[in-house]
Amino acid sequence: MKSRAAERGQYRRTAASEHSAEGSTHETPGGRVSVAVYAEDLILRTGVVHQLRPRPEIELIAESEADRAQVSLVVVDMVDDRTVQLLHRLQRNTATRTGLVVGFFESGALQTMIECGVAAVLRRGEADQDSLLHLVTAMANGEGVLPGDLLGKLLTHVSSLQRTVLDPRGLSLSTLTTREAEMIRLVSEGYGTAEIAQKTSYSERTVKNVLHEVATRLELRNRAHAVGYAMRHGLI
C-alpha cells in the first residue's frame, strides 16, 4: 500500500509564482530570513505560505533557489519514510537549517527527527502566523525550538535507552566526558547557557565552548540534536 505522501505525489517547495507574487528579488535585504517550504500536498503548502507571505521578516524562496534558503520548512501530516528521506536530503545542505511542522507524532518519531538534524518542531494545530515566525527566526538565529511536552516524552525513555543501548564493550561509554554529559543533561532539562554556567560553576564562555566542541566532534547540528544523540547512546 502506498503511503499518504506517495499518494499525494512529490513533496513540493514554494513555487516561483508564489515567490514572485511578493515582488521579491533574489537577495535577502534588511535581515530578512529566506525560507523554502516543502509540503506533501498543495493544501498544506498553501496554508503555511499564506501565513508567512505577509510578514516583512520573511522572504519566500522560489523552487529554483531553494538550496540557498536559510531555513527549510517541512510540512507534513506525519513522519513517514518519505519524510525521513527528505529530511536526510536537506540535512546534507549544512548552510540550511530544517524545521518541521507536523500534525501527528507516532512513537519514536521525535527521536527520528532529531537524528535527521531537525532544528525545530511545531505542531500543525499550533502553526499560526506568530508561531511560524518564531520558529523560522529562531532557527535563523541558530536556536532550536521543541515543545516542552515532546522533550518530556523523550526524557521518559532515558532509563530504557540506557538498558537497551549501552554496551559495556562499546566506544559509546567514552564518547562524552563527565563535564560534557552533565552540560548536555542540563540542556535536555531546558536550561540556558547562563543557568548551566551557574549550576556547573563554569563561565558562560566555557559552557559555550564545551557545547560547541561536542557539536563539532560528533557532527551535531544543534542542541536538540546533541540531546537526542546522547540519549540514543545512553550517555545521559
PDB file of C-alpha atoms in Angstrom:
ATOM      1  CA  MET A   1       0.000   0.000   0.000  1.00  0.00           C
ATOM      2  CA  LYS A   2       1.290   3.429  -0.899  1.00  0.00           C
ATOM      3  CA  SER A   3       1.986   5.923   1.840  1.00  0.00           C
ATOM      4  CA  ARG A   4      -0.201   9.002   2.167  1.00  0.00           C
ATOM      5  CA  ALA A   5       2.679  11.123   0.918  1.00  0.00           C
ATOM      6  CA  ALA A   6       3.181   8.865  -2.096  1.00  0.00           C
ATOM      7  CA  GLU A   7      -0.485   9.122  -2.959  1.00  0.00           C
ATOM      8  CA  ARG A   8      -0.216  12.904  -2.929  1.00  0.00           C
ATOM      9  CA  GLY A   9       2.918  12.885  -5.076  1.00  0.00           C
ATOM     10  CA  GLN A  10       6.291  14.513  -4.575  1.00  0.00           C
ATOM     11  CA  TYR A  11       6.967  16.957  -1.764  1.00  0.00           C
ATOM     12  CA  ARG A  12       6.559  20.414  -3.195  1.00  0.00           C
ATOM     13  CA  ARG A  13       8.583  23.511  -2.442  1.00  0.00           C
ATOM     14  CA  THR A  14       7.379  27.078  -2.680  1.00  0.00           C
ATOM     15  CA  ALA A  15       6.675  27.749  -6.316  1.00  0.00           C
ATOM     16  CA  ALA A  16       8.306  30.565  -8.244  1.00  0.00           C
ATOM     17  CA  SER A  17       4.914  32.165  -8.767  1.00  0.00           C
ATOM     18  CA  GLU A  18       4.398  32.410  -5.009  1.00  0.00           C
ATOM     19  CA  HIS A  19       7.799  33.977  -4.596  1.00  0.00           C
ATOM     20  CA  SER A  20       7.390  36.465  -7.440  1.00  0.00           C
ATOM     21  CA  ALA A  21       3.962  37.459  -6.169  1.00  0.00           C
ATOM     22  CA  GLU A  22       5.742  39.239  -3.355  1.00  0.00           C
ATOM     23  CA  GLY A  23       7.826  41.221  -5.803  1.00  0.00           C
ATOM     24  CA  SER A  24      10.951  39.974  -4.013  1.00  0.00           C
ATOM     25  CA  THR A  25      14.350  39.887  -5.617  1.00  0.00           C
ATOM     26  CA  HIS A  26      16.812  37.048  -5.248  1.00  0.00           C
ATOM     27  CA  GLU A  27      18.569  38.947  -2.466  1.00  0.00           C
ATOM     28  CA  THR A  28      17.554  38.951   1.182  1.00  0.00           C
ATOM     29  CA  PRO A  29      17.657  42.611   2.199  1.00  0.00           C
ATOM     30  CA  GLY A  30      17.287  44.096   5.639  1.00  0.00           C
ATOM     31  CA  GLY A  31      17.990  40.908   7.547  1.00  0.00           C
ATOM     32  CA  ARG A  32      15.010  39.029   6.139  1.00  0.00           C
ATOM     33  CA  VAL A  33      15.041  35.251   6.607  1.00  0.00           C
ATOM     34  CA  SER A  34      14.948  33.269   3.372  1.00  0.00           C
ATOM     35  CA  VAL A  35      12.587  30.276   3.647  1.00  0.00           C
ATOM     36  CA  ALA A  36      11.860  27.310   1.378  1.00  0.00           C
ATOM     37  CA  VAL A  37       8.640  25.419   2.141  1.00  0.00           C
ATOM     38  CA  TYR A  38       8.360  21.695   1.452  1.00  0.00           C
ATOM     39  CA  ALA A  39       4.935  20.096   1.829  1.00  0.00           C
ATOM     40  CA  GLU A  40       3.350  16.798   0.888  1.00  0.00           C
ATOM     41  CA  ASP A  41       0.308  18.386  -0.721  1.00  0.00           C
ATOM     42  CA  LEU A  42      -0.952  21.689  -2.062  1.00  0.00           C
ATOM     43  CA  ILE A  43      -3.309  22.371   0.847  1.00  0.00           C
ATOM     44  CA  LEU A  44      -0.573  22.104   3.486  1.00  0.00           C
ATOM     45  CA  ARG A  45       1.839  24.185   1.433  1.00  0.00           C
ATOM     46  CA  THR A  46      -0.714  26.887   0.725  1.00  0.00           C
ATOM     47  CA  GLY A  47      -1.658  27.197   4.389  1.00  0.00           C
ATOM     48  CA  VAL A  48       1.921  27.799   5.560  1.00  0.00           C
ATOM     49  CA  VAL A  49       2.785  30.100   2.656  1.00  0.00           C
ATOM     50  CA  HIS A  50      -0.379  32.128   3.320  1.00  0.00           C
ATOM     51  CA  GLN A  51       0.751  32.657   6.929  1.00  0.00           C
ATOM     52  CA  LEU A  52       4.336  33.642   6.082  1.00  0.00           C
ATOM     53  CA  ARG A  53       3.822  35.664   2.894  1.00  0.00           C
ATOM     54  CA  PRO A  54       2.625  38.922   4.555  1.00  0.00           C
ATOM     55  CA  ARG A  55       5.484  39.055   7.045  1.00  0.00           C
ATOM     56  CA  PRO A  56       8.205  41.554   6.068  1.00  0.00           C
ATOM     57  CA  GLU A  57      10.756  39.496   8.040  1.00  0.00           C
ATOM     58  CA  ILE A  58      10.375  36.569   5.622  1.00  0.00           C
ATOM     59  CA  GLU A  59      11.484  36.029   2.040  1.00  0.00           C
ATOM     60  CA  LEU A  60       9.838  33.005   0.434  1.00  0.00           C
ATOM     61  CA  ILE A  61      12.296  31.329  -1.907  1.00  0.00           C
ATOM     62  CA  ALA A  62      11.400  30.098  -5.392  1.00  0.00           C
ATOM     63  CA  GLU A  63      11.892  26.395  -6.134  1.00  0.00           C
ATOM     64  CA  SER A  64      14.880  27.095  -8.361  1.00  0.00           C
ATOM     65  CA  GLU A  65      16.594  28.942  -5.481  1.00  0.00           C
ATOM     66  CA  ALA A  66      15.627  26.611  -2.619  1.00  0.00           C
ATOM     67  CA  ASP A  67      19.190  25.460  -1.964  1.00  0.00           C
ATOM     68  CA  ARG A  68      20.184  28.965  -0.840  1.00  0.00           C
ATOM     69  CA  ALA A  69      17.422  29.241   1.765  1.00  0.00           C
ATOM     70  CA  GLN A  70      18.482  29.867   5.354  1.00  0.00           C
ATOM     71  CA  VAL A  71      15.560  27.778   6.593  1.00  0.00           C
ATOM     72  CA  SER A  72      13.820  24.773   5.073  1.00  0.00           C
ATOM     73  CA  LEU A  73      10.330  24.274   6.469  1.00  0.00           C
ATOM     74  CA  VAL A  74       8.868  20.775   6.030  1.00  0.00           C
ATOM     75  CA  VAL A  75       5.087  20.496   6.490  1.00  0.00           C
ATOM     76  CA  VAL A  76       3.537  17.020   6.832  1.00  0.00           C
ATOM     77  CA  ASP A  77       0.669  15.158   8.450  1.00  0.00           C
ATOM     78  CA  MET A  78       3.051  12.621   9.989  1.00  0.00           C
ATOM     79  CA  VAL A  79       6.655  11.486   9.769  1.00  0.00           C
ATOM     80  CA  ASP A  80       6.833   8.545   7.361  1.00  0.00           C
ATOM     81  CA  ASP A  81       9.607   7.046   5.229  1.00  0.00           C
ATOM     82  CA  ARG A  82       9.291   9.704   2.554  1.00  0.00           C
ATOM     83  CA  THR A  83       9.554  12.449   5.159  1.00  0.00           C
ATOM     84  CA  VAL A  84      12.702  10.864   6.603  1.00  0.00           C
ATOM     85  CA  GLN A  85      14.239  10.649   3.131  1.00  0.00           C
ATOM     86  CA  LEU A  86      13.513  14.322   2.561  1.00  0.00           C
ATOM     87  CA  LEU A  87      14.946  15.298   5.967  1.00  0.00           C
ATOM     88  CA  HIS A  88      18.128  13.338   5.258  1.00  0.00           C
ATOM     89  CA  ARG A  89      18.459  15.077   1.892  1.00  0.00           C
ATOM     90  CA  LEU A  90      18.021  18.504   3.460  1.00  0.00           C
ATOM     91  CA  GLN A  91      20.495  17.575   6.191  1.00  0.00           C
ATOM     92  CA  ARG A  92      23.252  17.387   3.582  1.00  0.00           C
ATOM     93  CA  ASN A  93      22.934  21.130   2.970  1.00  0.00           C
ATOM     94  CA  THR A  94      24.786  22.415   6.016  1.00  0.00           C
ATOM     95  CA  ALA A  95      24.018  26.042   5.135  1.00  0.00           C
ATOM     96  CA  THR A  96      20.275  25.491   5.645  1.00  0.00           C
ATOM     97  CA  ARG A  97      18.523  24.641   8.923  1.00  0.00           C
ATOM     98  CA  THR A  98      15.427  22.451   8.847  1.00  0.00           C
ATOM     99  CA  GLY A  99      12.207  22.883  10.797  1.00  0.00           C
ATOM    100  CA  LEU A 100       9.233  20.537  10.874  1.00  0.00           C
ATOM    101  CA  VAL A 101       5.543  21.388  11.110  1.00  0.00           C
ATOM    102  CA  VAL A 102       3.756  18.103  11.778  1.00  0.00           C
ATOM    103  CA  GLY A 103       0.208  17.047  12.522  1.00  0.00           C
ATOM    104  CA  PHE A 104       0.653  13.697  14.260  1.00  0.00           C
ATOM    105  CA  PHE A 105       3.547  12.119  16.167  1.00  0.00           C
ATOM    106  CA  GLU A 106       3.954   8.363  16.099  1.00  0.00           C
ATOM    107  CA  SER A 107       6.046   6.544  18.688  1.00  0.00           C
ATOM    108  CA  GLY A 108       9.723   7.137  18.002  1.00  0.00           C
ATOM    109  CA  ALA A 109       9.141   9.964  15.524  1.00  0.00           C
ATOM    110  CA  LEU A 110      10.700  12.625  17.752  1.00  0.00           C
ATOM    111  CA  GLN A 111      13.993  10.802  18.069  1.00  0.00           C
ATOM    112  CA  THR A 112      13.994  10.158  14.322  1.00  0.00           C
ATOM    113  CA  MET A 113      13.541  13.856  13.626  1.00  0.00           C
ATOM    114  CA  ILE A 114      16.389  14.804  15.941  1.00  0.00           C
ATOM    115  CA  GLU A 115      18.674  12.265  14.291  1.00  0.00           C
ATOM    116  CA  CYS A 116      17.762  13.799  10.928  1.00  0.00           C
ATOM    117  CA  GLY A 117      19.077  17.146  12.146  1.00  0.00           C
ATOM    118  CA  VAL A 118      15.724  18.867  12.573  1.00  0.00           C
ATOM    119  CA  ALA A 119      16.353  22.096  14.474  1.00  0.00           C
ATOM    120  CA  ALA A 120      12.766  22.951  15.394  1.00  0.00           C
ATOM    121  CA  VAL A 121       9.374  21.260  15.671  1.00  0.00           C
ATOM    122  CA  LEU A 122       5.894  22.766  15.718  1.00  0.00           C
ATOM    123  CA  ARG A 123       2.528  21.036  15.859  1.00  0.00           C
ATOM    124  CA  ARG A 124       0.465  21.919  12.824  1.00  0.00           C
ATOM    125  CA  GLY A 125      -2.544  22.716  15.009  1.00  0.00           C
ATOM    126  CA  GLU A 126      -0.456  25.439  16.693  1.00  0.00           C
ATOM    127  CA  ALA A 127       1.042  26.794  13.477  1.00  0.00           C
ATOM    128  CA  ASP A 128      -0.445  30.263  13.387  1.00  0.00           C
ATOM    129  CA  GLN A 129       1.425  33.200  11.901  1.00  0.00           C
ATOM    130  CA  ASP A 130       3.218  34.210  15.102  1.00  0.00           C
ATOM    131  CA  SER A 131       4.295  30.646  15.918  1.00  0.00           C
ATOM    132  CA  LEU A 132       5.625  30.065  12.419  1.00  0.00           C
ATOM    133  CA  LEU A 133       7.501  33.362  12.508  1.00  0.00           C
ATOM    134  CA  HIS A 134       9.026  32.476  15.888  1.00  0.00           C
ATOM    135  CA  LEU A 135      10.054  29.056  14.570  1.00  0.00           C
ATOM    136  CA  VAL A 136      11.715  30.468  11.464  1.00  0.00           C
ATOM    137  CA  THR A 137      13.523  33.367  13.149  1.00  0.00           C
ATOM    138  CA  ALA A 138      14.749  31.143  15.991  1.00  0.00           C
ATOM    139  CA  MET A 139      16.300  28.724  13.506  1.00  0.00           C
ATOM    140  CA  ALA A 140      17.871  31.569  11.561  1.00  0.00           C
ATOM    141  CA  ASN A 141      19.470  32.721  14.834  1.00  0.00           C
ATOM    142  CA  GLY A 142      20.924  29.265  15.450  1.00  0.00           C
ATOM    143  CA  GLU A 143      18.373  28.287  18.099  1.00  0.00           C
ATOM    144  CA  GLY A 144      16.258  25.173  18.434  1.00  0.00           C
ATOM    145  CA  VAL A 145      12.546  25.016  19.166  1.00  0.00           C
ATOM    146  CA  LEU A 146      10.911  21.933  20.671  1.00  0.00           C
ATOM    147  CA  PRO A 147       7.581  21.735  22.526  1.00  0.00           C
ATOM    148  CA  GLY A 148       8.253  21.039  26.197  1.00  0.00           C
ATOM    149  CA  ASP A 149       5.911  18.064  26.390  1.00  0.00           C
ATOM    150  CA  LEU A 150       7.617  16.381  23.431  1.00  0.00           C
ATOM    151  CA  LEU A 151      11.004  16.758  25.067  1.00  0.00           C
ATOM    152  CA  GLY A 152       9.452  15.395  28.249  1.00  0.00           C
ATOM    153  CA  LYS A 153       8.226  12.300  26.396  1.00  0.00           C
ATOM    154  CA  LEU A 154      11.711  11.725  25.077  1.00  0.00           C
ATOM    155  CA  LEU A 155      13.211  12.100  28.533  1.00  0.00           C
ATOM    156  CA  THR A 156      10.901   9.409  29.947  1.00  0.00           C
ATOM    157  CA  HIS A 157      12.668   6.859  27.762  1.00  0.00           C
ATOM    158  CA  VAL A 158      16.148   7.613  29.090  1.00  0.00           C
ATOM    159  CA  SER A 159      16.235   4.669  31.508  1.00  0.00           C
ATOM    160  CA  SER A 160      15.058   2.268  28.828  1.00  0.00           C
ATOM    161  CA  LEU A 161      17.613   3.578  26.354  1.00  0.00           C
ATOM    162  CA  GLN A 162      20.391   3.136  28.899  1.00  0.00           C
ATOM    163  CA  ARG A 163      19.420  -0.502  29.437  1.00  0.00           C
ATOM    164  CA  THR A 164      18.962  -1.420  25.798  1.00  0.00           C
ATOM    165  CA  VAL A 165      21.612   0.678  24.019  1.00  0.00           C
ATOM    166  CA  LEU A 166      24.636   0.733  26.310  1.00  0.00           C
ATOM    167  CA  ASP A 167      27.178  -1.921  25.509  1.00  0.00           C
ATOM    168  CA  PRO A 168      29.939  -2.219  28.181  1.00  0.00           C
ATOM    169  CA  ARG A 169      32.428  -3.106  25.438  1.00  0.00           C
ATOM    170  CA  GLY A 170      31.412  -0.304  23.081  1.00  0.00           C
ATOM    171  CA  LEU A 171      33.070   3.035  22.448  1.00  0.00           C
ATOM    172  CA  SER A 172      29.973   4.974  23.383  1.00  0.00           C
ATOM    173  CA  LEU A 173      30.923   4.895  27.046  1.00  0.00           C
ATOM    174  CA  SER A 174      33.792   7.290  26.411  1.00  0.00           C
ATOM    175  CA  THR A 175      32.152   9.487  23.759  1.00  0.00           C
ATOM    176  CA  LEU A 176      31.402  12.285  26.242  1.00  0.00           C
ATOM    177  CA  THR A 177      33.391  13.379  29.256  1.00  0.00           C
ATOM    178  CA  THR A 178      31.646  13.723  32.596  1.00  0.00           C
ATOM    179  CA  ARG A 179      31.561  17.509  32.177  1.00  0.00           C
ATOM    180  CA  GLU A 180      30.166  17.269  28.654  1.00  0.00           C
ATOM    181  CA  ALA A 181      27.485  14.774  29.675  1.00  0.00           C
ATOM    182  CA  GLU A 182      26.434  16.985  32.598  1.00  0.00           C
ATOM    183  CA  MET A 183      26.072  20.034  30.366  1.00  0.00           C
ATOM    184  CA  ILE A 184      24.099  18.096  27.751  1.00  0.00           C
ATOM    185  CA  ARG A 185      21.838  16.778  30.523  1.00  0.00           C
ATOM    186  CA  LEU A 186      21.154  20.348  31.680  1.00  0.00           C
ATOM    187  CA  VAL A 187      20.420  21.356  28.082  1.00  0.00           C
ATOM    188  CA  SER A 188      17.910  18.497  27.897  1.00  0.00           C
ATOM    189  CA  GLU A 189      16.187  19.884  31.001  1.00  0.00           C
ATOM    190  CA  GLY A 190      15.698  23.229  29.288  1.00  0.00           C
ATOM    191  CA  TYR A 191      18.424  25.311  30.961  1.00  0.00           C
ATOM    192  CA  GLY A 192      20.091  28.114  29.019  1.00  0.00           C
ATOM    193  CA  THR A 193      23.795  28.912  28.862  1.00  0.00           C
ATOM    194  CA  ALA A 194      23.792  31.282  31.851  1.00  0.00           C
ATOM    195  CA  GLU A 195      21.871  28.803  34.029  1.00  0.00           C
ATOM    196  CA  ILE A 196      24.177  25.934  33.057  1.00  0.00           C
ATOM    197  CA  ALA A 197      27.189  28.094  33.925  1.00  0.00           C
ATOM    198  CA  GLN A 198      25.717  28.836  37.337  1.00  0.00           C
ATOM    199  CA  LYS A 199      24.877  25.217  38.092  1.00  0.00           C
ATOM    200  CA  THR A 200      28.240  23.823  36.961  1.00  0.00           C
ATOM    201  CA  SER A 201      30.379  26.708  38.316  1.00  0.00           C
ATOM    202  CA  TYR A 202      31.914  27.304  34.897  1.00  0.00           C
ATOM    203  CA  SER A 203      31.907  30.548  32.955  1.00  0.00           C
ATOM    204  CA  GLU A 204      29.352  31.064  30.201  1.00  0.00           C
ATOM    205  CA  ARG A 205      32.232  31.142  27.730  1.00  0.00           C
ATOM    206  CA  THR A 206      33.383  27.710  28.921  1.00  0.00           C
ATOM    207  CA  VAL A 207      29.860  26.304  28.608  1.00  0.00           C
ATOM    208  CA  LYS A 208      29.567  27.626  25.062  1.00  0.00           C
ATOM    209  CA  ASN A 209      32.981  26.221  24.165  1.00  0.00           C
ATOM    210  CA  VAL A 210      32.181  22.781  25.620  1.00  0.00           C
ATOM    211  CA  LEU A 211      28.854  22.540  23.784  1.00  0.00           C
ATOM    212  CA  HIS A 212      30.470  23.753  20.576  1.00  0.00           C
ATOM    213  CA  GLU A 213      33.233  21.144  20.935  1.00  0.00           C
ATOM    214  CA  VAL A 214      30.685  18.362  21.404  1.00  0.00           C
ATOM    215  CA  ALA A 215      28.674  19.527  18.393  1.00  0.00           C
ATOM    216  CA  THR A 216      31.786  19.762  16.203  1.00  0.00           C
ATOM    217  CA  ARG A 217      33.265  16.434  17.283  1.00  0.00           C
ATOM    218  CA  LEU A 218      30.045  14.477  16.863  1.00  0.00           C
ATOM    219  CA  GLU A 219      28.845  16.468  13.811  1.00  0.00           C
ATOM    220  CA  LEU A 220      25.674  17.603  15.588  1.00  0.00           C
ATOM    221  CA  ARG A 221      23.686  20.478  14.126  1.00  0.00           C
ATOM    222  CA  ASN A 222      22.110  21.943  17.247  1.00  0.00           C
ATOM    223  CA  ARG A 223      21.470  21.397  20.949  1.00  0.00           C
ATOM    224  CA  ALA A 224      18.340  19.313  20.388  1.00  0.00           C
ATOM    225  CA  HIS A 225      20.316  17.015  18.104  1.00  0.00           C
ATOM    226  CA  ALA A 226      23.020  16.699  20.780  1.00  0.00           C
ATOM    227  CA  VAL A 227      20.439  15.712  23.390  1.00  0.00           C
ATOM    228  CA  GLY A 228      18.946  13.111  21.047  1.00  0.00           C
ATOM    229  CA  TYR A 229      22.404  11.664  20.292  1.00  0.00           C
ATOM    230  CA  ALA A 230      23.322  11.429  23.957  1.00  0.00           C
ATOM    231  CA  MET A 231      20.036   9.712  24.816  1.00  0.00           C
ATOM    232  CA  ARG A 232      20.241   7.302  21.919  1.00  0.00           C
ATOM    233  CA  HIS A 233      23.678   6.174  23.051  1.00  0.00           C
ATOM    234  CA  GLY A 234      22.760   6.043  26.728  1.00  0.00           C
ATOM    235  CA  LEU A 235      25.186   8.819  27.657  1.00  0.00           C
ATOM    236  CA  ILE A 236      22.757  10.815  29.820  1.00  0.00           C
TER     237      ILE A 236
END
